[in-house]
XYZ file of C-alpha atoms in Angstrom:
755
model
C 109.306 46.550 -156.388
C 112.632 47.330 -154.697
C 113.451 50.974 -154.240
C 116.209 52.188 -156.596
C 119.059 54.351 -155.376
C 117.676 57.244 -157.431
C 114.222 56.834 -155.925
C 115.684 56.626 -152.427
C 117.713 59.781 -153.032
C 114.640 61.680 -154.263
C 112.564 60.532 -151.300
C 115.243 61.618 -148.827
C 115.538 64.966 -150.610
C 111.798 65.580 -150.224
C 111.802 64.489 -146.600
C 114.560 66.946 -145.840
C 112.792 69.805 -147.611
C 109.421 69.065 -146.037
C 111.048 68.904 -142.594
C 112.331 72.411 -143.277
C 108.827 73.611 -144.168
C 107.424 72.250 -140.924
C 110.303 73.837 -139.027
C 109.389 77.182 -140.558
C 105.710 76.582 -139.709
C 106.673 75.919 -136.076
C 108.822 79.067 -136.032
C 105.897 81.163 -137.237
C 103.617 79.603 -134.649
C 106.060 80.359 -131.882
C 106.513 83.878 -133.218
C 102.777 84.508 -133.145
C 102.469 83.001 -129.671
C 105.173 85.329 -128.397
C 103.637 88.365 -130.108
C 100.264 87.434 -128.649
C 101.714 87.039 -125.165
C 103.528 90.374 -125.490
C 100.364 92.187 -126.507
C 98.353 90.569 -123.712
C 100.938 91.584 -121.115
C 100.457 95.219 -122.092
C 96.635 95.233 -121.967
C 96.261 96.886 -118.602
C 98.148 100.055 -119.462
C 97.305 103.127 -121.543
C 94.141 104.827 -122.739
C 91.021 103.069 -123.945
C 92.114 103.787 -127.548
C 95.480 102.131 -126.921
C 93.861 99.143 -125.274
C 91.509 98.771 -128.223
C 94.400 98.819 -130.670
C 96.239 96.169 -128.683
C 93.059 94.069 -128.607
C 93.001 94.266 -132.389
C 96.558 93.024 -132.632
C 95.784 90.234 -130.166
C 92.851 89.076 -132.251
C 94.925 89.263 -135.422
C 97.621 87.062 -133.872
C 94.980 84.624 -132.607
C 93.490 84.356 -136.102
C 96.885 83.849 -137.704
C 97.791 81.231 -135.102
C 94.514 79.384 -135.741
C 95.288 79.380 -139.465
C 98.809 78.043 -138.904
C 97.442 75.288 -136.664
C 94.722 74.281 -139.157
C 97.132 73.574 -142.038
C 99.450 71.142 -140.228
C 97.975 68.057 -141.910
C 99.460 67.641 -145.401
C 100.985 71.095 -145.268
C 102.670 70.547 -148.625
C 101.426 68.211 -151.327
C 103.179 69.047 -154.554
C 106.246 70.234 -156.439
C 106.680 71.611 -159.931
C 109.934 71.138 -161.814
C 110.059 73.953 -164.363
C 111.979 74.401 -167.610
C 114.179 77.087 -166.034
C 115.335 74.691 -163.323
C 113.130 76.094 -160.544
C 111.592 73.693 -158.044
C 108.309 75.228 -156.900
C 106.580 73.639 -153.892
C 102.799 73.927 -153.616
C 100.968 73.815 -150.271
C 97.985 74.946 -148.260
C 99.416 78.386 -147.508
C 102.381 80.419 -148.660
C 105.589 80.207 -146.620
C 108.748 82.317 -146.784
C 111.945 82.568 -144.793
C 112.535 85.402 -142.372
C 114.328 87.294 -145.173
C 111.351 86.704 -147.525
C 112.835 83.913 -149.635
C 109.877 81.890 -150.882
C 109.686 78.322 -149.595
C 106.190 77.293 -150.670
C 103.416 78.768 -152.821
C 99.780 78.945 -151.703
C 97.733 76.635 -153.940
C 95.443 79.539 -154.806
C 98.209 81.815 -156.081
C 98.363 82.321 -159.879
C 101.799 80.700 -160.082
C 100.370 77.531 -158.512
C 97.732 77.142 -161.216
C 100.036 75.143 -163.482
C 100.165 72.379 -160.848
C 96.567 71.586 -161.771
C 96.412 72.744 -165.383
C 99.616 71.560 -167.071
C 99.412 68.499 -169.328
C 101.814 66.663 -171.588
C 100.214 68.458 -174.543
C 100.296 71.892 -172.897
C 103.158 71.748 -170.411
C 103.054 75.481 -169.534
C 106.748 75.308 -168.715
C 106.365 72.302 -166.390
C 108.691 69.332 -166.876
C 107.402 67.262 -163.977
C 104.544 67.461 -161.483
C 105.312 65.680 -158.233
C 102.740 64.645 -155.635
C 104.074 64.341 -152.087
C 102.131 61.835 -150.010
C 102.501 62.618 -146.310
C 101.597 60.740 -143.171
C 101.853 63.096 -140.262
C 104.884 65.223 -141.056
C 106.774 62.547 -142.913
C 106.870 62.016 -146.674
C 105.733 58.434 -147.244
C 105.840 58.301 -151.007
C 106.302 60.270 -154.212
C 104.018 60.173 -157.254
C 105.400 61.743 -160.436
C 103.601 62.945 -163.554
C 106.327 63.430 -166.171
C 105.180 65.989 -168.742
C 108.486 66.424 -170.562
C 109.128 63.048 -172.202
C 112.869 63.687 -172.341
C 112.891 63.194 -168.579
C 111.830 59.573 -169.028
C 115.328 58.840 -170.247
C 116.921 60.497 -167.256
C 117.921 58.453 -164.254
C 116.076 60.576 -161.705
C 112.643 60.284 -163.377
C 110.074 58.597 -161.142
C 106.513 57.498 -161.763
C 103.998 56.254 -159.226
C 100.569 54.633 -159.167
C 98.664 57.913 -158.828
C 97.871 60.171 -155.865
C 94.288 60.598 -157.088
C 93.439 56.887 -156.945
C 95.120 56.589 -153.552
C 92.857 59.367 -152.249
C 89.751 57.834 -153.814
C 90.388 54.440 -152.238
C 91.021 55.812 -148.752
C 88.437 55.124 -146.031
C 85.739 57.696 -145.177
C 86.067 59.277 -141.717
C 82.710 61.020 -141.264
C 84.269 64.353 -142.241
C 84.824 65.495 -145.791
C 88.471 65.795 -146.801
C 89.751 68.509 -149.070
C 91.060 67.574 -152.513
C 93.586 70.373 -152.707
C 96.401 67.975 -153.598
C 94.468 66.133 -156.311
C 92.347 68.800 -158.008
C 91.933 67.883 -161.660
C 92.190 70.272 -164.593
C 88.454 70.609 -165.279
C 87.828 71.210 -161.577
C 90.617 73.775 -161.331
C 89.264 75.756 -164.276
C 85.941 76.119 -162.460
C 87.539 76.902 -159.095
C 89.505 79.782 -160.646
C 86.617 81.189 -162.718
C 85.928 84.951 -162.338
C 83.982 86.172 -159.319
C 81.349 88.242 -161.114
C 78.055 86.782 -162.243
C 76.364 83.458 -161.591
C 78.363 80.311 -162.334
C 76.416 77.046 -162.507
C 78.416 73.851 -161.980
C 76.420 70.874 -163.223
C 77.803 67.462 -162.429
C 76.594 63.943 -161.906
C 77.247 61.969 -158.708
C 80.861 61.662 -157.633
C 82.193 64.424 -159.888
C 83.416 66.473 -156.932
C 80.827 69.262 -157.079
C 80.943 69.936 -153.348
C 84.735 69.833 -153.250
C 84.875 72.265 -156.162
C 82.408 74.581 -154.412
C 84.431 74.638 -151.173
C 87.767 75.116 -152.910
C 86.241 77.871 -155.032
C 85.072 79.658 -151.875
C 88.624 79.469 -150.486
C 90.094 80.618 -153.801
C 87.748 83.618 -154.098
C 88.481 84.721 -150.534
C 92.206 84.575 -151.295
C 91.998 86.315 -154.665
C 89.378 88.955 -153.781
C 90.313 89.455 -150.150
C 89.564 93.172 -149.908
C 86.046 92.875 -151.295
C 84.960 89.630 -149.685
C 86.541 90.089 -146.263
C 84.102 92.879 -145.415
C 81.056 91.531 -147.273
C 81.609 87.847 -146.504
C 80.801 84.616 -148.308
C 77.727 82.481 -147.581
C 77.750 78.742 -148.257
C 74.333 77.067 -148.278
C 73.900 73.299 -147.992
C 70.886 71.000 -148.001
C 70.936 69.880 -144.353
C 72.600 70.276 -140.966
C 74.264 66.868 -141.420
C 75.815 68.130 -144.644
C 77.113 71.281 -142.929
C 78.737 69.170 -140.183
C 80.239 66.940 -142.870
C 81.997 69.808 -144.690
C 82.756 72.168 -141.793
C 86.469 71.315 -141.490
C 87.372 71.695 -145.151
C 87.665 75.476 -145.367
C 89.778 75.854 -142.198
C 92.134 73.199 -143.587
C 92.478 75.415 -146.668
C 93.379 78.409 -144.544
C 89.933 80.075 -144.483
C 87.614 80.629 -141.530
C 85.553 83.590 -142.756
C 82.713 81.748 -144.498
C 79.180 81.614 -143.085
C 77.861 78.064 -143.538
C 74.138 77.463 -143.264
C 71.595 74.825 -144.132
C 68.355 75.882 -145.824
C 66.556 75.672 -142.497
C 68.884 78.155 -140.773
C 68.724 81.050 -143.241
C 66.404 83.060 -140.999
C 68.315 84.131 -137.855
C 66.709 82.788 -134.714
C 64.774 80.056 -136.539
C 65.939 76.421 -136.521
C 63.535 74.905 -139.036
C 62.726 71.230 -139.473
C 62.194 69.500 -142.832
C 58.779 69.895 -144.466
C 57.305 66.400 -144.276
C 54.528 66.817 -146.842
C 55.926 67.185 -150.373
C 52.693 68.821 -151.563
C 52.900 71.480 -148.861
C 56.560 72.130 -149.732
C 55.619 72.562 -153.383
C 52.869 75.092 -152.605
C 55.006 77.129 -150.204
C 57.861 77.101 -152.710
C 55.876 78.782 -155.493
C 56.975 82.314 -156.371
C 53.311 83.371 -156.111
C 53.600 82.912 -152.340
C 55.433 86.251 -152.272
C 52.124 87.872 -153.336
C 50.275 85.867 -150.682
C 52.563 87.210 -147.965
C 52.245 90.749 -149.340
C 48.452 90.496 -149.234
C 48.592 89.081 -145.719
C 50.545 92.166 -144.628
C 48.231 94.556 -146.461
C 45.212 92.838 -144.908
C 46.546 93.745 -141.456
C 46.067 97.431 -142.398
C 42.293 97.412 -141.942
C 39.518 99.942 -142.385
C 36.679 99.825 -139.837
C 33.277 99.091 -141.341
C 31.620 101.899 -139.362
C 32.607 104.788 -137.081
C 33.974 103.751 -133.709
C 33.369 105.642 -130.466
C 36.414 106.177 -128.267
C 36.328 107.249 -124.615
C 39.160 109.645 -123.737
C 38.962 110.760 -120.112
C 35.136 110.840 -120.278
C 34.950 112.557 -123.665
C 33.618 110.522 -126.593
C 35.582 110.860 -129.844
C 34.662 109.392 -133.208
C 37.118 107.422 -135.344
C 35.611 107.245 -138.826
C 36.513 104.922 -141.739
C 37.394 108.002 -143.803
C 39.910 109.166 -141.167
C 41.541 105.731 -141.091
C 41.669 105.472 -144.875
C 43.286 108.913 -145.164
C 45.932 107.987 -142.593
C 46.484 104.569 -144.170
C 46.984 106.021 -147.644
C 49.522 108.548 -146.393
C 51.376 105.887 -144.387
C 51.534 103.546 -147.372
C 52.768 106.403 -149.570
C 55.946 106.594 -147.473
C 57.037 103.290 -149.037
C 58.258 102.076 -145.668
C 57.687 98.554 -144.327
C 54.522 97.855 -142.340
C 55.882 98.422 -138.819
C 57.790 101.555 -139.766
C 54.925 103.027 -141.806
C 52.677 102.415 -138.799
C 54.455 105.273 -137.018
C 53.150 107.679 -139.670
C 49.677 106.131 -139.495
C 49.510 106.514 -135.708
C 50.862 110.084 -135.695
C 48.246 111.262 -138.173
C 45.326 109.740 -136.285
C 46.590 110.868 -132.862
C 46.843 114.395 -134.202
C 43.306 114.314 -135.668
C 41.845 112.784 -132.508
C 43.648 115.389 -130.368
C 42.168 118.155 -132.516
C 38.735 116.574 -132.143
C 39.156 116.397 -128.354
C 40.385 120.010 -128.216
C 37.411 121.293 -130.176
C 34.931 119.435 -127.969
C 36.503 120.658 -124.726
C 36.739 124.248 -125.934
C 33.113 124.177 -127.055
C 31.966 122.792 -123.715
C 34.012 125.247 -121.634
C 33.342 128.348 -123.690
C 34.986 129.969 -126.679
C 37.278 132.096 -124.577
C 38.952 129.143 -122.884
C 42.174 127.825 -124.411
C 43.016 124.184 -123.707
C 46.543 122.849 -123.190
C 47.011 120.766 -126.363
C 50.132 118.964 -125.073
C 48.193 117.674 -122.097
C 45.313 116.572 -124.315
C 47.639 114.827 -126.773
C 48.975 112.723 -123.913
C 45.436 111.878 -122.841
C 44.657 110.661 -126.360
C 47.897 108.707 -126.643
C 47.393 106.911 -123.296
C 43.693 106.149 -123.791
C 43.011 102.421 -123.828
C 40.185 102.849 -126.350
C 42.506 104.697 -128.732
C 45.300 102.151 -128.399
C 42.928 99.249 -129.065
C 41.290 100.965 -132.034
C 44.594 101.864 -133.714
C 45.982 98.389 -133.166
C 42.876 96.842 -134.682
C 43.401 99.016 -137.750
C 47.175 98.609 -138.007
C 48.724 96.097 -135.639
C 52.515 95.921 -135.284
C 53.573 92.422 -136.330
C 56.487 89.996 -136.260
C 57.011 87.643 -139.220
C 56.305 84.678 -136.943
C 52.977 86.097 -135.757
C 51.891 87.021 -139.271
C 52.533 83.558 -140.724
C 51.280 81.686 -137.686
C 47.929 83.448 -137.935
C 47.907 83.174 -141.728
C 48.138 79.377 -141.600
C 46.069 78.737 -138.457
C 43.179 81.228 -138.414
C 40.190 80.558 -140.672
C 39.685 83.248 -143.272
C 43.185 84.737 -143.169
C 44.597 82.471 -145.874
C 41.469 82.642 -148.029
C 41.733 86.434 -148.004
C 45.435 86.485 -148.857
C 45.515 83.628 -151.379
C 42.532 83.916 -153.745
C 44.301 81.811 -156.377
C 44.749 78.750 -154.158
C 42.190 75.978 -154.375
C 40.211 74.810 -151.360
C 42.313 71.643 -151.295
C 45.566 73.638 -151.302
C 44.343 75.916 -148.535
C 43.397 72.859 -146.484
C 46.915 71.455 -146.967
C 48.471 74.674 -145.653
C 46.372 74.776 -142.485
C 48.398 74.034 -139.372
C 48.418 74.408 -135.610
C 49.681 77.790 -134.332
C 52.326 76.013 -132.241
C 53.604 73.768 -135.066
C 57.375 74.001 -135.627
C 58.675 76.124 -138.481
C 59.759 74.141 -141.516
C 62.371 74.730 -144.200
C 59.586 75.691 -146.603
C 58.446 78.377 -144.109
C 61.857 80.062 -143.919
C 61.630 82.020 -147.208
C 58.073 83.037 -146.288
C 59.279 84.322 -142.920
C 62.061 86.186 -144.692
C 59.579 87.695 -147.134
C 57.375 88.768 -144.239
C 60.352 90.289 -142.418
C 61.180 92.320 -145.519
C 57.630 93.649 -145.788
C 57.087 94.208 -142.063
C 60.391 95.814 -141.152
C 61.646 96.279 -137.623
C 59.080 95.947 -134.870
C 60.822 98.797 -133.038
C 60.476 101.817 -135.264
C 63.613 103.353 -133.792
C 65.733 100.426 -135.000
C 66.039 101.891 -138.497
C 67.290 105.208 -137.119
C 69.655 103.398 -134.759
C 71.043 101.433 -137.695
C 71.731 104.633 -139.639
C 73.450 106.150 -136.614
C 75.580 103.009 -136.202
C 76.598 103.245 -139.866
C 77.689 106.850 -139.417
C 79.621 105.920 -136.292
C 81.223 103.059 -138.217
C 82.529 105.490 -140.846
C 84.060 107.654 -138.122
C 85.628 104.580 -136.458
C 87.210 103.521 -139.758
C 88.660 106.989 -140.314
C 90.114 107.010 -136.783
C 91.524 103.509 -137.291
C 93.249 104.518 -140.534
C 94.916 107.436 -138.748
C 95.944 105.138 -135.889
C 97.586 102.696 -138.297
C 99.458 105.536 -139.994
C 100.762 106.649 -136.591
C 101.905 103.160 -135.558
C 103.837 102.049 -138.651
C 106.948 101.417 -136.557
C 105.137 99.155 -134.123
C 103.506 97.269 -136.979
C 106.868 96.634 -138.612
C 108.411 95.409 -135.353
C 105.478 93.124 -134.572
C 105.229 91.573 -138.011
C 101.716 92.945 -138.498
C 102.508 95.445 -141.253
C 100.172 94.906 -144.201
C 98.029 92.417 -142.266
C 96.028 94.545 -139.819
C 93.387 96.582 -141.635
C 91.492 99.655 -140.513
C 88.368 97.518 -140.314
C 90.066 95.054 -137.943
C 91.065 97.941 -135.711
C 87.721 99.735 -135.875
C 85.944 96.606 -134.667
C 87.737 97.039 -131.332
C 87.084 100.698 -130.762
C 83.548 100.518 -129.383
C 83.391 100.377 -125.595
C 81.945 97.120 -124.291
C 81.770 95.387 -127.692
C 83.686 92.259 -128.639
C 85.273 92.224 -132.080
C 83.156 90.355 -134.591
C 84.300 89.234 -138.006
C 82.173 89.875 -141.069
C 81.112 86.229 -140.891
C 80.053 86.618 -137.251
C 77.981 89.708 -137.989
C 76.482 88.297 -141.164
C 75.343 85.079 -139.461
C 72.953 86.987 -137.164
C 71.891 89.793 -139.507
C 69.023 88.951 -141.855
C 69.652 92.049 -143.954
C 73.362 91.340 -144.508
C 74.443 91.655 -148.163
C 77.052 89.000 -148.938
C 79.766 89.469 -151.527
C 79.314 85.943 -152.876
C 77.052 82.965 -152.221
C 77.849 79.314 -152.870
C 74.813 77.015 -153.109
C 75.300 73.246 -152.980
C 72.617 70.752 -154.054
C 71.018 73.786 -155.660
C 68.587 71.738 -157.726
C 66.507 71.254 -154.548
C 65.759 74.948 -154.024
C 62.253 76.280 -154.544
C 61.566 79.572 -156.278
C 60.958 81.218 -152.889
C 64.274 79.937 -151.547
C 66.027 81.397 -154.580
C 64.219 84.675 -153.948
C 65.561 84.708 -150.391
C 69.148 84.054 -151.538
C 68.998 86.684 -154.269
C 68.008 89.196 -151.607
C 71.102 88.190 -149.595
C 73.413 88.972 -152.538
C 72.282 92.056 -154.481
C 75.293 91.757 -156.831
C 74.018 88.315 -157.963
C 77.487 86.814 -157.523
C 76.812 83.091 -157.101
C 78.445 79.708 -157.473
C 75.600 77.243 -157.974
C 76.430 73.530 -157.897
C 74.137 70.586 -158.334
C 72.678 67.956 -160.595
C 69.209 68.379 -162.047
C 68.882 64.596 -162.256
C 69.157 64.345 -158.469
C 66.198 66.647 -157.774
C 63.954 64.999 -155.214
C 62.129 67.996 -153.732
C 58.638 68.580 -155.107
C 59.490 72.292 -155.197
C 62.888 71.770 -156.831
C 64.011 72.695 -160.320
C 63.574 70.725 -163.520
C 66.202 72.831 -165.294
C 68.735 75.513 -164.421
C 66.961 77.875 -166.776
C 63.729 77.426 -164.841
C 65.516 78.035 -161.526
C 67.655 81.040 -162.443
C 66.136 82.947 -165.358
C 63.424 84.650 -163.238
C 66.155 86.177 -161.063
C 69.239 86.743 -163.236
C 67.865 86.504 -166.778
C 70.462 85.076 -169.127
C 73.375 86.365 -167.030
C 74.580 82.938 -165.930
C 77.098 80.507 -167.350
C 77.141 76.727 -167.203
C 80.141 74.500 -166.571
C 79.885 70.722 -166.445
C 81.976 68.192 -164.547
C 82.316 65.043 -166.615
C 84.343 62.581 -164.537
C 82.984 60.474 -161.668
C 85.773 60.187 -159.100
C 83.744 58.592 -156.311
C 81.472 55.839 -157.584
C 82.877 52.585 -159.019
C 81.860 51.958 -162.630
C 79.598 48.974 -161.869
C 77.525 50.967 -159.359
C 77.456 54.167 -161.409
C 76.229 52.292 -164.489
C 73.437 50.596 -162.503
C 72.257 53.975 -161.186
C 72.206 55.466 -164.691
C 70.302 52.458 -166.087
C 67.730 52.795 -163.299
C 67.277 56.520 -163.954
C 66.945 56.025 -167.697
C 64.423 53.207 -167.227
C 62.354 55.552 -165.038
C 62.283 58.125 -167.828
C 64.969 60.456 -166.522
C 67.730 61.593 -168.868
C 70.897 61.923 -166.794
C 74.433 62.841 -167.590
C 76.633 59.794 -167.170
C 80.051 61.003 -166.030
C 82.810 58.547 -166.766
C 83.923 56.596 -163.701
C 87.701 56.618 -163.286
C 87.886 53.163 -161.730
C 86.304 49.739 -161.624
C 85.089 48.509 -158.260
C 85.620 45.155 -156.622
C 81.879 44.415 -156.473
C 78.801 44.791 -158.642
C 75.673 45.843 -156.710
C 74.283 43.094 -154.462
C 70.508 42.577 -154.746
C 68.739 40.634 -151.977
C 65.067 39.775 -152.460
C 63.178 38.979 -149.267
C 59.571 38.199 -148.280
C 57.301 40.917 -146.861
C 58.491 41.945 -143.420
C 61.959 40.512 -143.978
C 63.915 43.706 -144.704
C 65.423 44.250 -141.249
C 66.119 40.535 -140.694
C 68.063 40.345 -143.949
C 69.881 43.565 -143.085
C 71.082 42.129 -139.787
C 72.211 38.943 -141.564
C 74.295 40.785 -144.166
C 75.742 43.565 -141.997
C 78.691 41.493 -140.688
C 79.657 40.546 -144.253
C 79.467 44.149 -145.508
C 81.394 45.561 -142.537
C 84.126 42.958 -142.902
C 84.440 43.658 -146.642
C 84.805 47.398 -145.991
C 87.668 46.770 -143.523
C 86.786 49.583 -141.161
C 85.121 51.801 -143.739
C 81.900 53.757 -143.199
C 78.603 51.978 -143.984
C 75.286 53.806 -144.474
C 71.852 52.205 -144.293
C 69.450 54.357 -146.333
C 65.680 53.932 -146.125
C 62.457 55.885 -146.046
C 61.583 57.546 -142.731
C 59.058 54.948 -141.553
C 61.776 52.244 -141.503
C 64.419 54.235 -139.635
C 63.260 53.800 -136.027
C 63.103 49.993 -136.278
C 66.445 49.840 -138.086
C 68.178 52.038 -135.503
C 66.752 49.943 -132.691
C 67.924 46.624 -134.169
C 71.335 47.853 -135.312
C 71.930 49.725 -132.061
C 71.153 46.621 -129.997
C 73.970 44.727 -131.727
C 76.545 47.400 -132.571
C 75.997 49.943 -129.771
C 78.225 53.016 -129.996
C 79.311 52.138 -133.514
C 75.926 53.434 -134.725
C 75.948 57.128 -135.626
C 74.001 59.763 -137.547
C 74.722 62.109 -140.427
C 78.097 61.254 -141.917
C 79.242 59.162 -138.939
C 82.517 59.740 -137.138
C 85.789 58.186 -136.084
C 84.043 55.721 -133.762
C 80.704 55.537 -135.594
C 81.225 53.426 -138.701
C 77.505 52.627 -139.235
C 74.966 55.311 -140.158
C 71.187 54.979 -140.480
C 69.727 57.816 -142.518
C 67.101 58.963 -144.996
C 67.798 59.729 -148.675
C 67.367 63.420 -147.951
C 69.927 63.437 -145.126
C 72.345 61.418 -147.276
C 72.313 64.037 -150.020
C 75.802 65.445 -150.568
C 77.477 62.832 -148.335
C 79.573 59.802 -149.264
C 80.206 56.431 -147.638
C 82.440 53.439 -148.291
C 79.401 51.170 -148.461
C 75.639 51.673 -148.711
C 72.684 49.380 -147.988
C 69.345 50.548 -149.443
C 66.164 49.131 -147.940
C 63.214 48.771 -150.309
C 64.556 50.812 -153.262
C 61.140 50.916 -154.938
C 59.808 52.973 -152.007
C 62.410 55.643 -152.658
C 60.773 56.179 -156.030
C 57.143 56.210 -154.918
C 57.735 58.243 -151.743
C 59.335 61.018 -153.792
C 56.131 61.574 -155.792
C 57.559 59.741 -158.783
C 60.860 61.627 -158.783
C 63.912 59.486 -159.414
C 66.205 61.722 -157.403
C 66.031 59.968 -154.017
C 66.937 56.518 -155.324
C 69.517 57.917 -157.730
C 71.139 59.843 -154.876
C 71.147 56.826 -152.543
C 72.650 54.505 -155.156
C 75.511 56.905 -155.910
C 76.705 57.561 -152.330
C 79.118 54.564 -152.011
C 82.784 54.623 -152.931
C 83.160 50.808 -152.748
C 80.101 48.622 -152.167
C 76.302 48.758 -152.685
C 73.591 46.375 -151.484
C 69.849 46.663 -152.159
C 67.364 44.694 -150.020
C 63.873 44.519 -151.510
C 60.546 42.893 -150.680
C 58.845 44.753 -153.526
C 59.925 44.484 -157.182
C 63.378 45.960 -157.825
C 63.114 49.098 -160.025
C 63.835 48.447 -163.670
C 67.354 48.977 -164.965
C 69.268 48.207 -161.786
C 69.909 44.666 -162.970
C 71.931 44.615 -166.188
C 69.830 42.379 -168.440
C 72.810 41.834 -170.763
C 74.837 40.064 -168.049
């Protein structure tokens, strides 16, 4: 359709305005570069305190510069035309002129909310919502939603085909894109929900659960900056591939302070692998395993069966069961973790043994002889017999050592888990050098909580560091008060906090953000936790996360119908009630933005035929293709795959294609596909050069692809112990095209019998 003069005028107007926004962005970048250079030039002069303060400013400018660089792509995406004549531009961050005239509103600001919430029925003062579609820094097109019908009669009114559909039909790149320009009203309501409490976001495939979770994290950090900047936000995903897939979204929204972790990385220093045996994962995920770990710790605080003779410099002392029990009871009464309570246990027994040695030596040398008790105490402490005996009674332990011995040494597990059957105990047995699995992580965390620090002085050191931290903050606040003039001149007034400054004032330490510190500190208490694919979490994994956020401030997103883990939840009530009672609210996403209607309907029919009741969110668009179903003879899966790959790749026109199959197929598939397509074959969510991915249903969870090929769909049902989740997940990953290749019978429901 030819462009009208009015449309051309509007487009040129937007191009001019957007060019001005980018000019201002470049000015701010240059300003921060100059301020950073100025601060760096002055680093060598002044006292240590002055150098620390300048380091703080340097880091602040670096952070601000990184933020300004991250928002260059689609800096601005919308405009509101209001009843009072104001034109309000909406973008990734807020921008103002040098004299503080507002140019653009941050999408998270309250006054930007109407961009997502206003409708023709509830205009909220909005006459027109305009979507600006940018390529690079240039406005390519305008899409208008006219909310005030009187504007339809005006010459300048424009309407387009829809920014949302344009975004949905775009090709996947291997990295998740934000949806900040196309957030829909039901999504926006959830994103802007209050911080307190536990919010559950239930949504079927393609409803934008992950996007909502990420945008909510960015919104909460913006709205509750003071609270969350120091405590931090944790985002938990199902796999490392998922974390790589989403890692660029938050920086593009102006946020870099979120700790992102897969379930296997929640214990610092442990990089866990998936638990291969579903039955083992189910057992380890039971909440009763917390009692098993507690018994395993208690069982390492042993009483000897009979008195033990100890040789201390030629003198024989007697360590009796009653002595050990008395010391153990007093140590346990302190309420301290195992390793810290051990200090009390050892002190009591060393004192009693020293008294025993003193009495024996005084008796042997005559009543009038007084023995140097300090010297004797050192003899007792350094005696090999004493050290061995005390360690046998109460050995200091690491979580790794405790669990390794629990699962590998005969008798340890039987003693700690009386409620497990012989078959279950046999399933849990493993080699002491076996890698840690995701199901082990919450058990390791539980053990760490019960054992405490291996170095008993660590607790005291932590308390001292906290006291020093308070003093550093007080000094930093005074320093900021004394440098108001410098802050004004440098543009840092109101931006640099006392905490930022205090982080620089420790000799020899590099400034760490809250996110940096939290990522390596198991005991860190986060201000908020976002959990994606939360239906997969076991009770023990929930227990771990609840410990990480004592305030129970959570955003929980998932779909119960997609549960594939044997330890996962069958309802949100089952998952959450043991930890938060009834203090959680449920929101549901009802629109499928990703999956074409033909594919979404086939997935729902399959799930229903398998006995699973699933929500069926309405798909916003029809696809070009119904699912393709190829039946092949036994052993013909890979051959048929290689025959159809060229056709599927050509149809996707450069889009991303995933081949999803059970683990035992993957090696052969990668070998055959790699031999033909070479570097085009990737992993996870692919990449700019890798447009073919070979993956398992578990690794595909949370990801999306332009096209998907599923090998032997019936296996995805049987391999998941009868759970529909794996096949349901795999079928709902594509945005365009789905093919199923089967040698076994195709699961019921996939084929529409009415067609």
